[in-house]
Tab-separated table of C-alpha atoms in Angstrom:
chain	number	residue	atom	x	y	z
A	14	UNK	CA	174.256	-1.988	-130.415
A	15	UNK	CA	173.320	-5.666	-130.017
A	16	UNK	CA	176.998	-6.415	-129.646
A	17	UNK	CA	177.402	-3.950	-126.750
A	18	UNK	CA	174.614	-5.616	-124.769
A	19	UNK	CA	175.858	-9.101	-125.678
A	20	UNK	CA	179.389	-8.387	-124.461
A	21	UNK	CA	178.128	-6.787	-121.236
A	22	UNK	CA	175.897	-9.830	-120.583
A	23	UNK	CA	178.749	-12.225	-121.340
A	24	UNK	CA	180.985	-10.301	-118.899
A	25	UNK	CA	178.356	-10.880	-116.207
A	26	UNK	CA	177.922	-14.586	-116.975
A	27	UNK	CA	181.666	-15.307	-117.071
A	28	UNK	CA	182.187	-13.347	-113.831
A	29	UNK	CA	179.514	-15.483	-112.167
A	30	UNK	CA	181.374	-18.558	-113.467
A	31	UNK	CA	184.596	-17.268	-111.876
A	32	UNK	CA	182.751	-16.785	-108.569
A	33	UNK	CA	181.569	-20.423	-108.729
A	34	UNK	CA	185.199	-21.487	-109.357
A	35	UNK	CA	186.317	-19.441	-106.350
A	36	UNK	CA	183.691	-21.252	-104.259
A	37	UNK	CA	185.159	-24.621	-105.316
A	38	UNK	CA	188.685	-23.280	-104.764
A	39	UNK	CA	187.996	-22.405	-101.127
A	40	UNK	CA	185.564	-25.263	-100.450
A	41	UNK	CA	187.237	-28.132	-102.333
A	42	UNK	CA	187.532	-31.176	-100.086
A	43	UNK	CA	190.768	-32.289	-101.744
A	44	UNK	CA	193.876	-30.604	-103.154
A	45	UNK	CA	193.053	-31.848	-106.667
A	46	UNK	CA	189.647	-30.134	-106.559
A	47	UNK	CA	191.501	-26.886	-105.966
A	48	UNK	CA	193.826	-27.631	-108.899
A	49	UNK	CA	190.825	-28.188	-111.211
A	50	UNK	CA	189.221	-24.983	-109.914
A	51	UNK	CA	192.398	-23.017	-110.685
A	52	UNK	CA	192.564	-24.523	-114.184
A	53	UNK	CA	188.950	-23.521	-114.870
A	54	UNK	CA	189.660	-20.031	-113.525
A	55	UNK	CA	192.472	-19.748	-116.084
A	56	UNK	CA	190.093	-20.639	-118.916
A	57	UNK	CA	187.497	-18.142	-117.676
A	58	UNK	CA	190.199	-15.453	-117.398
A	59	UNK	CA	191.057	-16.059	-121.063
A	60	UNK	CA	187.360	-15.577	-121.875
A	61	UNK	CA	187.296	-12.253	-119.975
A	62	UNK	CA	190.421	-11.054	-121.801
A	63	UNK	CA	188.858	-11.909	-125.183
A	64	UNK	CA	185.692	-9.987	-124.287
A	65	UNK	CA	187.797	-6.990	-123.218
A	66	UNK	CA	189.645	-7.199	-126.539
A	67	UNK	CA	186.363	-6.997	-128.476
A	68	UNK	CA	184.983	-4.264	-126.170
A	69	UNK	CA	187.939	-1.916	-126.729
A	70	UNK	CA	188.471	-3.203	-130.301
A	71	UNK	CA	192.159	-3.929	-129.790
A	72	UNK	CA	194.226	-7.082	-130.181
A	73	UNK	CA	196.652	-6.120	-127.390
A	74	UNK	CA	194.925	-8.630	-125.118
A	75	UNK	CA	195.509	-11.530	-127.483
A	76	UNK	CA	199.129	-12.122	-126.402
A	77	UNK	CA	198.096	-12.016	-122.743
A	78	UNK	CA	195.390	-14.620	-123.430
A	79	UNK	CA	197.862	-16.903	-125.214
A	80	UNK	CA	200.347	-16.574	-122.339
A	81	UNK	CA	197.675	-17.379	-119.747
A	82	UNK	CA	196.626	-20.452	-121.767
A	83	UNK	CA	200.201	-21.776	-121.942
A	84	UNK	CA	201.173	-20.991	-118.339
A	85	UNK	CA	197.878	-22.413	-117.091
A	86	UNK	CA	198.517	-25.735	-118.818
A	87	UNK	CA	202.116	-25.902	-117.551
A	88	UNK	CA	200.997	-25.026	-114.025
A	89	UNK	CA	198.204	-27.619	-113.983
A	90	UNK	CA	200.430	-30.400	-115.295
A	91	UNK	CA	203.183	-29.407	-112.864
A	92	UNK	CA	200.863	-29.447	-109.855
A	93	UNK	CA	199.200	-32.739	-110.861
A	94	UNK	CA	202.568	-34.356	-111.457
A	95	UNK	CA	203.883	-33.108	-108.139
A	96	UNK	CA	200.848	-34.630	-106.395
A	97	UNK	CA	201.292	-37.855	-108.398
A	98	UNK	CA	204.997	-38.436	-107.702
A	99	UNK	CA	205.991	-36.024	-104.941
A	100	UNK	CA	208.675	-34.715	-107.282
A	101	UNK	CA	208.747	-32.783	-110.553
A	102	UNK	CA	211.937	-34.066	-112.170
A	103	UNK	CA	213.357	-37.445	-111.266
B	14	UNK	CA	183.819	-0.834	-130.481
B	15	UNK	CA	183.069	-0.090	-134.108
B	16	UNK	CA	179.612	-0.058	-135.663
B	17	UNK	CA	179.005	-3.130	-137.791
B	18	UNK	CA	176.044	-4.185	-139.965
B	19	UNK	CA	173.245	-5.801	-138.010
B	20	UNK	CA	173.630	-9.355	-139.310
B	21	UNK	CA	177.343	-9.445	-138.438
B	22	UNK	CA	176.619	-8.062	-134.969
B	23	UNK	CA	173.956	-10.747	-134.472
B	24	UNK	CA	176.330	-13.541	-135.512
B	25	UNK	CA	179.102	-12.333	-133.183
B	26	UNK	CA	176.654	-11.709	-130.320
B	27	UNK	CA	175.134	-15.192	-130.691
B	28	UNK	CA	178.572	-16.852	-130.632
B	29	UNK	CA	179.658	-14.845	-127.573
B	30	UNK	CA	176.471	-15.524	-125.584
B	31	UNK	CA	176.584	-19.235	-126.509
B	32	UNK	CA	180.198	-19.397	-125.311
B	33	UNK	CA	179.521	-17.537	-122.084
B	34	UNK	CA	176.561	-19.794	-121.234
B	35	UNK	CA	178.624	-22.932	-121.865
B	36	UNK	CA	181.507	-21.589	-119.731
B	37	UNK	CA	178.990	-20.932	-116.958
B	38	UNK	CA	177.496	-24.446	-117.250
B	39	UNK	CA	180.980	-25.947	-116.917
B	40	UNK	CA	181.697	-23.923	-113.794
B	41	UNK	CA	178.290	-24.791	-112.366
B	42	UNK	CA	179.118	-28.475	-112.840
B	43	UNK	CA	182.427	-27.924	-111.064
B	44	UNK	CA	180.638	-26.329	-108.130
B	45	UNK	CA	177.589	-28.615	-107.823
B	46	UNK	CA	178.496	-32.212	-108.750
B	47	UNK	CA	179.099	-34.648	-105.895
B	48	UNK	CA	182.521	-36.258	-106.449
B	49	UNK	CA	185.854	-35.467	-108.054
B	50	UNK	CA	185.526	-37.574	-111.207
B	51	UNK	CA	182.129	-36.049	-112.011
B	52	UNK	CA	183.446	-32.560	-111.292
B	53	UNK	CA	186.232	-33.084	-113.824
B	54	UNK	CA	183.671	-33.361	-116.667
B	55	UNK	CA	182.385	-29.776	-116.486
B	56	UNK	CA	185.591	-27.757	-116.924
B	57	UNK	CA	187.189	-30.086	-119.451
B	58	UNK	CA	184.274	-30.367	-121.886
B	59	UNK	CA	181.686	-27.630	-121.489
B	60	UNK	CA	184.066	-24.796	-120.619
B	61	UNK	CA	186.452	-25.667	-123.446
B	62	UNK	CA	183.598	-25.674	-125.981
B	63	UNK	CA	182.352	-22.339	-124.622
B	64	UNK	CA	185.757	-20.730	-124.952
B	65	UNK	CA	186.061	-22.150	-128.476
B	66	UNK	CA	182.775	-20.468	-129.463
B	67	UNK	CA	183.904	-17.167	-127.943
B	68	UNK	CA	187.210	-17.370	-129.813
B	69	UNK	CA	185.368	-17.944	-133.110
B	70	UNK	CA	183.222	-14.881	-132.345
B	71	UNK	CA	186.318	-12.805	-131.652
B	72	UNK	CA	187.892	-14.092	-134.873
B	73	UNK	CA	184.846	-13.032	-136.909
B	74	UNK	CA	184.868	-9.586	-135.251
B	75	UNK	CA	188.539	-8.871	-135.942
B	76	UNK	CA	188.323	-10.292	-139.487
B	77	UNK	CA	185.451	-7.923	-140.270
B	78	UNK	CA	186.882	-4.789	-138.623
B	79	UNK	CA	190.351	-5.213	-140.086
B	80	UNK	CA	189.047	-6.167	-143.513
B	81	UNK	CA	191.340	-9.172	-143.791
B	82	UNK	CA	191.244	-12.701	-142.393
B	83	UNK	CA	192.868	-12.890	-138.919
B	84	UNK	CA	193.682	-16.339	-137.648
B	85	UNK	CA	195.392	-15.483	-134.327
B	86	UNK	CA	192.570	-16.909	-132.259
B	87	UNK	CA	192.870	-20.296	-133.948
B	88	UNK	CA	196.168	-20.617	-132.058
B	89	UNK	CA	194.499	-20.396	-128.635
B	90	UNK	CA	191.613	-22.651	-129.764
B	91	UNK	CA	193.938	-25.380	-131.040
B	92	UNK	CA	196.168	-25.117	-127.970
B	93	UNK	CA	193.218	-25.434	-125.586
B	94	UNK	CA	191.553	-28.264	-127.524
B	95	UNK	CA	194.825	-30.220	-127.399
B	96	UNK	CA	195.773	-29.498	-123.779
B	97	UNK	CA	192.386	-29.846	-122.025
B	98	UNK	CA	192.133	-33.673	-122.460
B	99	UNK	CA	195.811	-34.068	-121.521
B	100	UNK	CA	195.436	-32.163	-118.261
B	101	UNK	CA	192.136	-33.959	-117.466
B	102	UNK	CA	193.848	-37.316	-117.993
B	103	UNK	CA	196.829	-36.476	-115.789
B	104	UNK	CA	194.533	-35.043	-113.080
B	105	UNK	CA	192.322	-38.144	-112.960
B	106	UNK	CA	195.420	-40.358	-112.923
B	107	UNK	CA	196.838	-38.519	-109.954
B	108	UNK	CA	193.405	-38.654	-108.272
B	109	UNK	CA	193.413	-42.442	-108.616
B	110	UNK	CA	196.953	-42.585	-107.249
B	111	UNK	CA	196.084	-40.433	-104.243
B	112	UNK	CA	193.064	-42.699	-103.589
B	113	UNK	CA	190.182	-40.288	-104.086
B	114	UNK	CA	187.088	-42.493	-104.492
B	115	UNK	CA	183.784	-41.808	-106.194
B	116	UNK	CA	180.295	-42.474	-104.873
B	117	UNK	CA	179.639	-45.671	-106.876
B	118	UNK	CA	182.706	-47.545	-105.631
B	119	UNK	CA	183.927	-48.333	-109.159
B	120	UNK	CA	187.178	-46.426	-108.743
B	121	UNK	CA	187.910	-48.137	-105.440
B	122	UNK	CA	187.507	-51.553	-107.109
B	123	UNK	CA	189.814	-50.560	-109.990
B	124	UNK	CA	192.378	-49.183	-107.560
B	125	UNK	CA	192.452	-52.515	-105.701
B	126	UNK	CA	193.201	-54.287	-108.996
B	127	UNK	CA	195.999	-51.848	-109.844
B	128	UNK	CA	197.870	-51.646	-106.538
């Protein structure tokens, strides 16, 4: 019972966090601000997937969360490196 | 969701709410702080800690409902705790290279020394 309310509240809080990230994503004065906003959105998406996994009591979402974590890191490093050098592989 | 004893529900609920609040504080920092180097602090520290707490809560829940210790979530926690500082470092490096300055002028001074 407590857990139901806690997960619903956490869904709300994390969704608000994603809205704040979207604000920075559209507002960001520089390209790198947008990259950081996307990276944070990835982390918050992992949080939402975990909450959904507890809500429906299944571990189907775990693989999706792991994939998002890995692809998010690769994407962030790729974008930052592209902005740093203008090229991914020399 | 399965019905658990009250003390286990309270532990999991506390971990999840703690994690959600920390994730929100990190995103708030990303949205509110004035320059890029300050904004980098929120997502890389607070949000990572929040997600770690939520993953521990999820680990406790699945360990209790399945009746055996599940350590899947440790994988994501370890991966995030290793990669978050790496991506923050490479982002701030590329910010210095693309000449984004902060409000105190310290980065500008350092950039002059470097290039």
